[in-house]
DNA sequence: TTAAAAGCACAACCAGCGTTGTAATGTCGT
DNA sequence: ACGACATTACAACGCTGGTTGTGCTTTTAA
């Protein structure tokens, strides 16, 4: 899984534009390699267990270089990884949301289940595609009590909250067209949708530590979407 | 002299007063005090951060005594706490399940929502009554990858799995009487019920680290139960 | 009262790890 | 080739913390 993009000598001098603001060559590449390695190791071992040396080895670099890039040490590295990984995943999550549930073009009533199922599958696939990230999120939640409050606040505002907010507004569009019946506030609907489709990897397999077979995941997702539609399907369905 | 902090017996741990029939003095009491303290500290700090000295202070005992009771050290202590706390909570959870959803006496259709709501509230209250335990469970899930596989297996078989199994069989009784429509297998129904009523403390407040106001919790639970009944309410309702 | 057991404070040992300094080595632009 | 800087290996420091041994004190049972 890892080590694919950790080739430090990344080809030619692609990022070698000197003189502006980047002091050296592939500085960004190196930083990304460190962040990716930190994501893997923090996600696997947790904050306390993870050793900076292990991260350095995983990133195919040296401990000293990590401290050169992140003078704040382990703590700043963890915060940087939170920010970096969450932004990446959030963007991809929002992209998949817009692909399958565009508020500008609500689906036909007949296609609602198909689209919701596609969205649920896309989000589920996301958890596999960014497995390292979600393994890390586990530890963010657990370490929340040991992190600065504003850091955690900022993370969840820029990460999961942003997704849920946009999802709720997409649901609002569905509600306006009678495709779903919110039965109250839309935040609830969004939460319940996620609750019904997410137990796949969460409840059943320790946050994805032991992956489930694809067909089993598919069965659980389909079951969740059907239950969601029975609970919130609108008059037009 | 550091004897100023001898304000032990902070809780009801007045252990060694009554030497009745116990072979040694309050051996069980002492063990329970250690286990309870370990539950608190492990739940707050996690396995790696938690220091044995901290647990000893929390238990108003000495580090050495902990090693006398648990020769396996920190690791065995954690495993013992898992077992001890989970058994306690599971029993209480099953008791509340039977109180509000007795398979022998299914409720009237009119009372189904009331009973499910009562059960959901009872389980939610349980998470407050045994807050330390659920704080610990967080860390069990996160540490699963660093614990012996059979230990984790045994824990979830004797703990959450047992509850879900009995809950599913209670739902089977409801299904037999037409009170709910399983739309497939009953394990799904049980999972979805729990998913719809548990986001209270889980999604919204970091696994209960920052408790929500009671009325908010009540609102979320009621919303979850109503959604559940729309999804799984049987013909008789 | 007395002896044994339990509990305790204290100290020591050792391992792991975060962090920093330093000198050697590699790499790139000129 | 040369110089500047990035990168590295290496070592050292200090701190935290798990674990154990050891007498001293307290409690319990006879």
Short mmCIF file of C-alpha atoms (C1' of nucleotides) in Angstrom, two decimals:
data_model
loop_
_atom_site.label_atom_id
_atom_site.label_comp_id
_atom_site.label_asym_id
_atom_site.label_seq_id
_atom_site.Cartn_x
_atom_site.Cartn_y
_atom_site.Cartn_z
CA UNK A 1 0.00 0.00 0.00
CA UNK A 2 2.59 2.50 1.04
CA UNK A 3 5.91 3.15 -0.48
CA UNK A 4 4.49 3.65 -3.93
CA UNK A 5 5.04 7.37 -4.10
CA UNK A 6 7.82 7.57 -1.62
CA UNK A 7 10.46 7.57 -4.31
CA UNK A 8 12.37 10.52 -3.10
CA UNK A 9 14.21 11.16 -6.33
CA UNK A 10 11.03 11.91 -8.19
CA UNK A 11 12.23 11.95 -11.73
CA UNK A 12 13.70 15.04 -13.23
CA UNK A 13 13.71 18.52 -11.89
CA UNK A 14 10.04 19.01 -12.46
CA UNK A 15 9.64 21.43 -9.59
CA UNK A 16 12.97 23.03 -10.04
CA UNK A 17 11.83 26.58 -10.61
CA UNK A 18 14.25 28.45 -8.45
CA UNK A 19 14.43 32.05 -7.50
CA UNK A 20 10.82 32.80 -6.56
CA UNK A 21 9.69 31.52 -3.22
CA UNK A 22 10.55 27.85 -3.24
CA UNK A 23 14.05 27.69 -1.83
CA UNK A 24 14.89 24.33 -3.28
CA UNK A 25 13.91 21.65 -5.65
CA UNK A 26 11.11 19.31 -4.82
CA UNK A 27 10.42 20.78 -1.44
CA UNK A 28 6.72 20.22 -1.83
CA UNK A 29 7.28 16.64 -2.91
CA UNK A 30 9.38 15.93 0.13
CA UNK A 31 6.86 17.56 2.43
CA UNK A 32 4.09 15.52 0.83
CA UNK A 33 6.10 12.35 1.26
CA UNK A 34 6.60 13.11 4.93
CA UNK A 35 2.95 13.97 5.41
CA UNK A 36 1.84 10.81 3.67
CA UNK A 37 4.16 8.67 5.73
CA UNK A 38 3.02 10.41 8.89
CA UNK A 39 -0.58 9.73 7.90
CA UNK A 40 0.17 6.04 7.49
CA UNK A 41 2.10 5.67 10.74
CA UNK A 42 -0.14 7.85 12.88
CA UNK A 43 -3.16 6.06 11.47
CA UNK A 44 -1.70 2.66 12.22
CA UNK A 45 -0.09 3.27 15.60
CA UNK A 46 -1.78 6.36 17.01
CA UNK A 47 -0.11 9.51 18.22
CA UNK A 48 1.68 8.18 21.27
CA UNK A 49 2.86 4.91 19.78
CA UNK A 50 4.02 6.45 16.53
CA UNK A 51 7.71 7.21 16.63
CA UNK A 52 9.25 9.95 14.56
CA UNK A 53 11.94 7.52 13.47
CA UNK A 54 9.28 5.18 12.13
CA UNK A 55 7.73 8.00 10.14
CA UNK A 56 11.14 8.90 8.78
CA UNK A 57 11.76 5.34 7.64
CA UNK A 58 8.31 5.15 6.09
CA UNK A 59 9.01 8.38 4.21
CA UNK A 60 12.44 7.13 3.13
CA UNK A 61 14.06 10.10 4.75
CA UNK A 62 15.86 10.90 7.96
CA UNK A 63 14.55 12.01 11.30
CA UNK A 64 16.56 15.19 11.07
CA UNK A 65 14.88 16.20 7.82
CA UNK A 66 11.48 15.87 9.41
CA UNK A 67 12.50 18.33 12.08
CA UNK A 68 13.85 20.63 9.39
CA UNK A 69 10.49 20.63 7.65
CA UNK A 70 8.39 20.71 10.80
CA UNK A 71 10.26 22.66 13.45
CA UNK A 72 7.36 22.18 15.81
CA UNK A 73 8.25 18.51 16.04
CA UNK A 74 5.84 15.64 16.41
CA UNK A 75 2.96 17.77 17.56
CA UNK A 76 3.07 20.17 14.64
CA UNK A 77 3.52 17.25 12.30
CA UNK A 78 0.32 15.67 13.58
CA UNK A 79 -1.59 18.91 13.19
CA UNK A 80 -0.23 19.39 9.69
CA UNK A 81 -1.20 15.88 8.73
CA UNK A 82 -4.71 16.40 10.05
CA UNK A 83 -5.10 19.52 7.95
CA UNK A 84 -3.45 18.14 4.84
CA UNK A 85 -5.23 14.80 4.75
CA UNK A 86 -8.63 16.17 5.70
CA UNK A 87 -8.57 18.80 3.00
CA UNK A 88 -7.70 16.25 0.35
CA UNK A 89 -10.40 13.84 1.38
CA UNK A 90 -13.01 16.52 1.89
CA UNK A 91 -12.50 17.82 -1.63
CA UNK A 92 -12.85 14.35 -3.07
CA UNK A 93 -15.89 13.68 -0.90
CA UNK A 94 -17.57 16.86 -2.08
CA UNK A 95 -16.70 16.05 -5.67
CA UNK A 96 -18.43 12.68 -5.40
CA UNK A 97 -21.39 14.29 -3.68
CA UNK A 98 -21.83 16.78 -6.52
CA UNK A 99 -21.40 14.06 -9.10
CA UNK A 100 -24.29 11.98 -7.84
CA UNK A 101 -26.51 14.59 -6.20
CA UNK A 102 -26.34 17.89 -8.03
CA UNK A 103 -28.66 20.38 -6.36
CA UNK A 104 -29.10 22.14 -9.71
CA UNK A 105 -30.44 19.03 -11.42
CA UNK A 106 -32.48 16.90 -9.03
CA UNK A 107 -33.03 13.37 -10.28
CA UNK A 108 -36.27 11.92 -11.51
CA UNK A 109 -38.22 10.27 -8.71
CA UNK A 110 -37.59 6.90 -10.33
CA UNK A 111 -33.86 7.50 -10.23
CA UNK A 112 -33.59 8.72 -6.64
CA UNK A 113 -32.77 5.33 -5.18
CA UNK A 114 -30.28 4.69 -7.93
CA UNK A 115 -28.52 8.00 -7.29
CA UNK A 116 -28.49 7.68 -3.53
CA UNK A 117 -27.12 4.18 -3.90
CA UNK A 118 -24.42 5.45 -6.21
CA UNK A 119 -23.55 8.19 -3.75
CA UNK A 120 -23.41 5.78 -0.86
CA UNK A 121 -21.17 3.46 -2.85
CA UNK A 122 -18.97 6.35 -3.88
CA UNK A 123 -18.53 7.41 -0.29
CA UNK A 124 -17.90 3.87 0.78
CA UNK A 125 -15.30 3.47 -1.92
CA UNK A 126 -13.77 6.67 -0.67
CA UNK A 127 -13.14 5.04 2.66
CA UNK A 128 -11.20 2.35 0.86
CA UNK A 129 -9.38 4.72 -1.47
CA UNK A 130 -8.28 6.88 1.43
CA UNK A 131 -7.96 4.13 3.96
CA UNK A 132 -4.96 5.74 5.60
CA UNK A 133 -6.92 8.91 6.15
CA UNK A 134 -9.83 7.26 7.88
CA UNK A 135 -7.51 5.22 10.00
CA UNK A 136 -6.05 8.55 11.05
CA UNK A 137 -9.46 10.06 11.76
CA UNK A 138 -10.03 7.37 14.35
CA UNK A 139 -7.11 8.69 16.29
CA UNK A 140 -8.09 12.32 15.82
CA UNK A 141 -11.39 11.59 17.51
CA UNK A 142 -9.72 9.70 20.30
CA UNK A 143 -6.97 12.26 20.78
CA UNK A 144 -9.43 15.15 20.68
CA UNK A 145 -9.21 15.52 24.42
CA UNK A 146 -5.44 15.91 24.21
CA UNK A 147 -5.35 18.41 21.39
CA UNK A 148 -5.89 22.18 21.51
CA UNK A 149 -9.61 22.81 21.36
CA UNK A 150 -9.34 25.29 18.53
CA UNK A 151 -7.34 22.83 16.44
CA UNK A 152 -10.03 20.21 16.72
CA UNK A 153 -12.72 22.80 16.10
CA UNK A 154 -10.97 24.01 12.96
CA UNK A 155 -10.48 20.48 11.70
CA UNK A 156 -14.05 19.40 12.01
CA UNK A 157 -15.30 22.69 10.62
CA UNK A 158 -13.12 22.39 7.53
CA UNK A 159 -13.54 18.66 7.22
CA UNK A 160 -16.59 16.56 8.11
CA UNK A 161 -18.81 19.53 8.99
CA UNK A 162 -18.29 21.05 5.57
CA UNK A 163 -19.33 17.82 3.90
CA UNK A 164 -22.37 17.41 6.08
CA UNK A 165 -23.42 21.00 5.47
CA UNK A 166 -23.23 20.66 1.71
CA UNK A 167 -24.96 17.30 1.86
CA UNK A 168 -27.76 18.83 3.90
CA UNK A 169 -28.23 21.56 1.33
CA UNK A 170 -28.36 18.96 -1.43
CA UNK A 171 -31.03 17.19 0.57
CA UNK A 172 -32.87 20.50 0.84
CA UNK A 173 -33.10 20.59 -2.93
CA UNK A 174 -34.51 17.07 -2.92
CA UNK A 175 -36.98 18.12 -0.28
CA UNK A 176 -38.07 21.13 -2.30
CA UNK A 177 -38.91 18.84 -5.18
CA UNK A 178 -40.85 16.47 -3.01
CA UNK A 179 -38.34 13.68 -3.46
CA UNK A 180 -37.81 13.31 0.24
CA UNK A 181 -39.78 14.29 3.29
CA UNK A 182 -37.48 15.74 5.91
CA UNK A 183 -39.86 15.18 8.82
CA UNK A 184 -38.07 17.94 10.67
CA UNK A 185 -34.72 19.52 10.14
CA UNK A 186 -32.44 18.51 7.32
CA UNK A 187 -29.41 18.05 9.49
CA UNK A 188 -31.15 15.06 10.99
CA UNK A 189 -31.76 13.61 7.56
CA UNK A 190 -28.13 14.00 6.62
CA UNK A 191 -26.98 12.44 9.87
CA UNK A 192 -29.36 9.53 9.52
CA UNK A 193 -28.30 8.85 5.96
CA UNK A 194 -24.69 8.71 6.97
CA UNK A 195 -25.53 6.62 10.00
CA UNK A 196 -27.38 4.09 7.88
CA UNK A 197 -24.70 3.65 5.25
CA UNK A 198 -21.57 3.99 7.32
CA UNK A 199 -21.83 1.05 9.75
CA UNK A 200 -20.28 -0.95 6.97
CA UNK A 201 -16.74 -0.23 7.80
CA UNK A 202 -17.23 1.26 11.21
CA UNK A 203 -19.25 -1.01 13.43
CA UNK A 204 -18.46 -4.25 11.69
CA UNK A 205 -14.76 -4.07 11.15
CA UNK A 206 -13.10 -1.79 13.68
CA UNK A 207 -13.04 1.27 11.52
CA UNK A 208 -11.75 -0.62 8.56
CA UNK A 209 -8.89 -2.37 10.26
CA UNK A 210 -10.17 -5.68 8.93
CA UNK A 211 -11.76 -4.94 5.56
CA UNK A 212 -14.98 -6.65 4.62
CA UNK A 213 -15.53 -8.41 1.29
CA UNK A 214 -16.88 -6.05 -1.36
CA UNK A 215 -20.14 -7.90 -1.83
CA UNK A 216 -20.87 -7.74 1.89
CA UNK A 217 -20.26 -4.01 1.92
CA UNK A 218 -22.55 -3.64 -1.05
CA UNK A 219 -25.28 -5.57 0.68
CA UNK A 220 -25.04 -3.40 3.79
CA UNK A 221 -25.08 -0.19 1.78
CA UNK A 222 -28.08 -1.22 -0.28
CA UNK A 223 -29.91 -2.20 2.87
CA UNK A 224 -29.13 1.15 4.44
CA UNK A 225 -30.27 3.15 1.45
CA UNK A 226 -33.55 1.25 1.24
CA UNK A 227 -34.17 1.84 4.93
CA UNK A 228 -33.37 5.52 4.45
CA UNK A 229 -35.85 5.82 1.61
CA UNK A 230 -38.58 4.11 3.60
CA UNK A 231 -37.96 6.60 6.39
CA UNK A 232 -37.53 9.72 4.30
CA UNK A 233 -38.89 8.94 0.85
CA UNK A 234 -41.09 11.85 -0.27
CA UNK A 235 -44.53 11.95 -1.76
CA UNK A 236 -43.14 12.00 -5.31
CA UNK A 237 -41.50 8.62 -4.88
CA UNK B 1 6.13 14.54 54.05
CA UNK B 2 3.78 13.88 51.22
CA UNK B 3 1.15 12.61 53.57
CA UNK B 4 -1.07 15.59 53.12
CA UNK B 5 -2.87 13.97 50.23
CA UNK B 6 -4.07 11.01 52.22
CA UNK B 7 -7.64 12.06 51.60
CA UNK B 8 -8.29 8.60 50.31
CA UNK B 9 -11.68 6.97 50.52
CA UNK B 10 -12.86 9.75 48.28
CA UNK B 11 -15.58 7.58 46.85
CA UNK B 12 -17.46 4.88 48.64
CA UNK B 13 -14.37 2.74 48.76
CA UNK B 14 -14.47 2.19 52.48
CA UNK B 15 -12.96 -1.16 51.90
CA UNK B 16 -11.37 -2.66 54.93
CA UNK B 17 -13.87 -2.12 57.68
CA UNK B 18 -15.90 -5.25 57.65
CA UNK B 19 -13.84 -8.40 57.70
CA UNK B 20 -16.63 -10.90 57.44
CA UNK B 21 -16.05 -13.93 55.31
CA UNK B 22 -13.51 -12.82 52.72
CA UNK B 23 -10.38 -14.94 52.96
CA UNK B 24 -8.29 -11.82 52.95
CA UNK B 25 -9.58 -8.43 53.79
CA UNK B 26 -11.31 -6.52 51.06
CA UNK B 27 -9.31 -8.17 48.32
CA UNK B 28 -12.17 -7.98 45.89
CA UNK B 29 -12.83 -4.38 46.85
CA UNK B 30 -9.23 -3.45 46.24
CA UNK B 31 -9.22 -5.18 42.91
CA UNK B 32 -12.42 -3.42 41.95
CA UNK B 33 -10.98 -0.08 42.99
CA UNK B 34 -7.94 -0.67 40.81
CA UNK B 35 -10.07 -1.80 37.90
CA UNK B 36 -12.33 1.21 38.23
CA UNK B 37 -9.42 3.59 38.39
CA UNK B 38 -7.83 1.89 35.40
CA UNK B 39 -11.09 2.25 33.52
CA UNK B 40 -11.15 5.97 34.22
CA UNK B 41 -7.53 6.62 33.33
CA UNK B 42 -7.40 4.33 30.28
CA UNK B 43 -10.63 5.85 29.07
CA UNK B 44 -9.36 9.38 29.49
CA UNK B 45 -5.78 9.00 28.28
CA UNK B 46 -5.72 5.86 26.18
CA UNK B 47 -3.45 2.89 26.61
CA UNK B 48 -0.12 4.45 25.73
CA UNK B 49 -0.62 7.75 27.53
CA UNK B 50 -2.02 6.18 30.66
CA UNK B 51 0.70 5.72 33.25
CA UNK B 52 0.51 3.02 35.86
CA UNK B 53 1.41 5.60 38.48
CA UNK B 54 -1.57 7.69 37.46
CA UNK B 55 -3.85 4.70 37.84
CA UNK B 56 -2.39 4.00 41.24
CA UNK B 57 -3.04 7.55 42.39
CA UNK B 58 -6.56 7.41 41.01
CA UNK B 59 -7.16 4.18 42.91
CA UNK B 60 -5.65 5.61 46.11
CA UNK B 61 -3.13 2.82 46.18
CA UNK B 62 0.48 2.30 45.24
CA UNK B 63 2.06 1.23 42.00
CA UNK B 64 3.52 -1.80 43.67
CA UNK B 65 0.13 -3.05 44.79
CA UNK B 66 -1.13 -2.89 41.23
CA UNK B 67 1.70 -5.16 40.16
CA UNK B 68 0.88 -7.47 43.04
CA UNK B 69 -2.70 -7.79 41.86
CA UNK B 70 -1.90 -7.89 38.16
CA UNK B 71 1.47 -9.59 37.70
CA UNK B 72 1.09 -9.23 33.96
CA UNK B 73 1.57 -5.50 34.34
CA UNK B 74 -0.07 -2.81 32.29
CA UNK B 75 -1.11 -5.12 29.49
CA UNK B 76 -2.91 -7.61 31.68
CA UNK B 77 -4.49 -4.75 33.56
CA UNK B 78 -5.94 -3.38 30.35
CA UNK B 79 -7.28 -6.77 29.34
CA UNK B 80 -8.80 -7.29 32.78
CA UNK B 81 -10.44 -3.88 32.66
CA UNK B 82 -11.92 -4.65 29.27
CA UNK B 83 -13.42 -7.86 30.54
CA UNK B 84 -14.60 -6.46 33.87
CA UNK B 85 -16.18 -3.29 32.58
CA UNK B 86 -17.76 -4.88 29.54
CA UNK B 87 -19.42 -7.59 31.56
CA UNK B 88 -20.91 -5.07 33.97
CA UNK B 89 -22.26 -2.84 31.25
CA UNK B 90 -23.50 -5.70 29.12
CA UNK B 91 -25.55 -7.08 32.00
CA UNK B 92 -27.09 -3.72 32.67
CA UNK B 93 -27.73 -3.19 28.97
CA UNK B 94 -29.48 -6.53 28.69
CA UNK B 95 -31.52 -5.76 31.80
CA UNK B 96 -32.79 -2.55 30.28
CA UNK B 97 -33.51 -4.30 27.02
CA UNK B 98 -35.65 -6.91 28.77
CA UNK B 99 -37.40 -4.26 30.80
CA UNK B 100 -38.68 -2.36 27.80
CA UNK B 101 -38.86 -5.06 25.15
CA UNK B 102 -39.81 -8.40 26.66
CA UNK B 103 -40.07 -11.00 23.89
CA UNK B 104 -42.63 -12.86 26.00
CA UNK B 105 -45.00 -9.91 26.14
CA UNK B 106 -44.89 -7.89 22.92
CA UNK B 107 -46.43 -4.45 23.28
CA UNK B 108 -49.65 -3.27 21.80
CA UNK B 109 -49.15 -1.69 18.40
CA UNK B 110 -50.09 1.67 19.86
CA UNK B 111 -47.39 1.34 22.46
CA UNK B 112 -44.56 0.25 20.20
CA UNK B 113 -43.20 3.73 19.65
CA UNK B 114 -43.44 4.47 23.34
CA UNK B 115 -41.54 1.33 24.24
CA UNK B 116 -38.85 1.76 21.63
CA UNK B 117 -38.42 5.33 22.75
CA UNK B 118 -38.12 4.20 26.35
CA UNK B 119 -35.54 1.60 25.33
CA UNK B 120 -33.57 4.11 23.33
CA UNK B 121 -33.60 6.53 26.24
CA UNK B 122 -32.58 3.78 28.63
CA UNK B 123 -29.63 2.86 26.45
CA UNK B 124 -28.71 6.48 26.03
CA UNK B 125 -28.85 7.00 29.77
CA UNK B 126 -26.63 3.96 30.09
CA UNK B 127 -23.95 5.76 28.13
CA UNK B 128 -24.09 8.53 30.69
CA UNK B 129 -24.30 6.23 33.70
CA UNK B 130 -21.29 4.24 32.50
CA UNK B 131 -19.50 7.10 30.86
CA UNK B 132 -16.10 5.79 31.89
CA UNK B 133 -16.83 2.50 30.21
CA UNK B 134 -17.76 3.98 26.86
CA UNK B 135 -14.79 6.27 26.97
CA UNK B 136 -12.75 3.12 27.38
CA UNK B 137 -14.50 1.37 24.50
CA UNK B 138 -13.27 4.11 22.19
CA UNK B 139 -9.76 3.08 22.97
CA UNK B 140 -10.47 -0.62 22.71
CA UNK B 141 -11.61 -0.10 19.14
CA UNK B 142 -8.60 2.04 18.35
CA UNK B 143 -6.16 -0.31 20.03
CA UNK B 144 -7.69 -3.36 18.43
CA UNK B 145 -4.81 -3.57 15.99
CA UNK B 146 -2.34 -3.69 18.86
CA UNK B 147 -4.11 -6.30 20.96
CA UNK B 148 -4.11 -10.08 20.57
CA UNK B 149 -6.76 -10.99 18.05
CA UNK B 150 -8.40 -13.55 20.30
CA UNK B 151 -8.68 -11.03 23.11
CA UNK B 152 -10.58 -8.60 20.92
CA UNK B 153 -12.68 -11.42 19.55
CA UNK B 154 -13.59 -12.60 23.02
CA UNK B 155 -14.44 -9.09 24.15
CA UNK B 156 -16.81 -8.28 21.37
CA UNK B 157 -18.39 -11.72 21.55
CA UNK B 158 -19.10 -11.37 25.26
CA UNK B 159 -19.92 -7.67 25.06
CA UNK B 160 -21.58 -5.80 22.20
CA UNK B 161 -22.26 -8.89 20.10
CA UNK B 162 -24.21 -10.49 22.92
CA UNK B 163 -26.40 -7.42 23.27
CA UNK B 164 -27.01 -7.17 19.56
CA UNK B 165 -27.89 -10.84 19.36
CA UNK B 166 -30.45 -10.62 22.12
CA UNK B 167 -31.81 -7.41 20.69
CA UNK B 168 -32.21 -9.06 17.31
CA UNK B 169 -34.16 -11.90 18.86
CA UNK B 170 -36.42 -9.42 20.61
CA UNK B 171 -36.99 -7.79 17.26
CA UNK B 172 -37.82 -11.20 15.87
CA UNK B 173 -40.68 -11.42 18.35
CA UNK B 174 -41.92 -8.04 17.21
CA UNK B 175 -41.67 -9.18 13.64
CA UNK B 176 -43.66 -12.31 14.36
CA UNK B 177 -46.47 -10.18 15.70
CA UNK B 178 -46.43 -7.88 12.71
CA UNK B 179 -45.20 -4.94 14.73
CA UNK B 180 -42.21 -4.43 12.53
CA UNK B 181 -41.34 -5.46 9.00
CA UNK B 182 -37.77 -6.68 8.88
CA UNK B 183 -37.38 -6.20 5.11
CA UNK B 184 -34.62 -8.75 5.18
CA UNK B 185 -32.56 -10.10 8.00
CA UNK B 186 -33.06 -9.02 11.57
CA UNK B 187 -29.41 -8.26 12.20
CA UNK B 188 -29.77 -5.37 9.81
CA UNK B 189 -32.76 -4.07 11.73
CA UNK B 190 -30.88 -4.20 14.99
CA UNK B 191 -27.86 -2.47 13.50
CA UNK B 192 -29.99 0.24 11.95
CA UNK B 193 -31.86 0.89 15.18
CA UNK B 194 -28.63 1.34 17.04
CA UNK B 195 -27.19 3.44 14.26
CA UNK B 196 -30.19 5.75 14.32
CA UNK B 197 -30.26 6.32 18.06
CA UNK B 198 -26.57 6.30 18.88
CA UNK B 199 -25.29 9.30 16.90
CA UNK B 200 -26.29 11.32 19.92
CA UNK B 201 -23.13 10.92 21.82
CA UNK B 202 -20.98 9.52 19.07
CA UNK B 203 -21.03 11.73 16.03
CA UNK B 204 -21.90 14.95 17.76
CA UNK B 205 -19.66 15.03 20.75
CA UNK B 206 -16.53 12.96 20.21
CA UNK B 207 -17.84 9.84 21.84
CA UNK B 208 -19.22 11.71 24.79
CA UNK B 209 -16.15 13.73 25.60
CA UNK B 210 -18.24 16.87 25.54
CA UNK B 211 -21.69 15.88 26.80
CA UNK B 212 -24.75 17.28 25.10
CA UNK B 213 -27.63 18.89 26.98
CA UNK B 214 -30.28 16.38 27.95
CA UNK B 215 -33.02 17.95 25.89
CA UNK B 216 -30.86 17.85 22.77
CA UNK B 217 -30.13 14.19 23.31
CA UNK B 218 -33.82 13.55 23.77
CA UNK B 219 -34.62 15.32 20.55
CA UNK B 220 -32.05 13.27 18.61
CA UNK B 221 -33.29 10.02 20.09
CA UNK B 222 -36.91 10.75 19.36
CA UNK B 223 -36.00 11.68 15.82
CA UNK B 224 -34.07 8.45 15.40
CA UNK B 225 -36.87 6.28 16.74
CA UNK B 226 -39.43 7.93 14.47
CA UNK B 227 -37.17 7.40 11.46
CA UNK B 228 -36.69 3.79 12.50
CA UNK B 229 -40.43 3.21 12.71
CA UNK B 230 -41.02 4.77 9.31
CA UNK B 231 -38.39 2.43 7.90
CA UNK B 232 -39.37 -0.71 9.76
CA UNK B 233 -42.85 -0.16 11.17
CA UNK B 234 -44.93 -3.23 10.47
CA UNK B 235 -48.42 -3.61 9.07
CA UNK B 236 -49.97 -3.63 12.53
CA UNK B 237 -48.77 -0.12 13.30
"C1'" DT C 1 -0.54 -9.52 72.03
"C1'" DT C 2 1.70 -11.38 68.27
"C1'" DA C 3 2.93 -13.08 63.82
"C1'" DA C 4 1.86 -13.22 59.13
"C1'" DA C 5 0.12 -11.05 55.31
"C1'" DA C 6 -0.86 -6.99 52.74
"C1'" DG C 7 0.10 -2.40 51.50
"C1'" DC C 8 3.19 1.18 50.97
"C1'" DA C 9 7.10 4.66 49.90
"C1'" DC C 10 11.27 4.77 47.91
"C1'" DA C 11 14.74 3.96 44.78
"C1'" DA C 12 16.93 1.87 41.18
"C1'" DC C 13 17.25 -0.04 36.55
"C1'" DC C 14 16.37 -0.06 31.85
"C1'" DA C 15 14.14 0.87 27.46
"C1'" DG C 16 12.10 3.88 24.36
"C1'" DC C 17 11.77 8.10 22.32
"C1'" DG C 18 11.63 13.27 21.35
"C1'" DT C 19 14.88 16.51 20.28
"C1'" DT C 20 19.15 18.78 18.98
"C1'" DG C 21 23.95 19.39 17.41
"C1'" DT C 22 27.49 18.15 14.21
"C1'" DA C 23 30.15 16.73 10.67
"C1'" DA C 24 30.06 14.20 6.39
"C1'" DT C 25 27.80 13.43 2.06
"C1'" DG C 26 24.92 14.31 -1.79
"C1'" DT C 27 22.73 17.42 -5.18
"C1'" DC C 28 21.83 21.24 -7.96
"C1'" DG C 29 22.66 25.61 -10.35
"C1'" DT C 30 26.22 28.28 -12.38
"C1'" DA D 1 34.64 22.24 -11.04
"C1'" DC D 2 32.80 24.93 -7.39
"C1'" DG D 3 29.97 26.73 -3.88
"C1'" DA D 4 25.63 26.72 -1.43
"C1'" DC D 5 22.36 24.30 0.49
"C1'" DA D 6 19.66 20.07 1.39
"C1'" DT D 7 20.07 15.72 3.29
"C1'" DT D 8 21.93 12.27 6.01
"C1'" DA D 9 24.05 9.24 9.70
"C1'" DC D 10 25.49 9.39 14.09
"C1'" DA D 11 25.64 10.44 18.69
"C1'" DA D 12 24.27 12.46 22.73
"C1'" DC D 13 21.05 14.50 26.10
"C1'" DG D 14 17.09 14.34 28.97
"C1'" DC D 15 12.78 12.86 30.14
"C1'" DT D 16 9.03 9.73 30.70
"C1'" DG D 17 7.50 5.53 32.19
"C1'" DG D 18 7.28 0.25 32.92
"C1'" DT D 19 9.04 -2.92 36.12
"C1'" DT D 20 11.24 -4.87 40.15
"C1'" DG D 21 13.50 -5.17 44.68
"C1'" DT D 22 13.53 -3.75 49.50
"C1'" DG D 23 12.64 -2.62 53.90
"C1'" DC D 24 9.04 -0.19 56.76
"C1'" DT D 25 4.24 0.32 58.29
"C1'" DT D 26 -0.45 -1.10 58.67
"C1'" DT D 27 -3.96 -4.41 58.89
"C1'" DT D 28 -5.81 -8.94 59.78
"C1'" DA D 29 -6.24 -13.34 61.92
"C1'" DA D 30 -5.07 -16.39 65.77
#
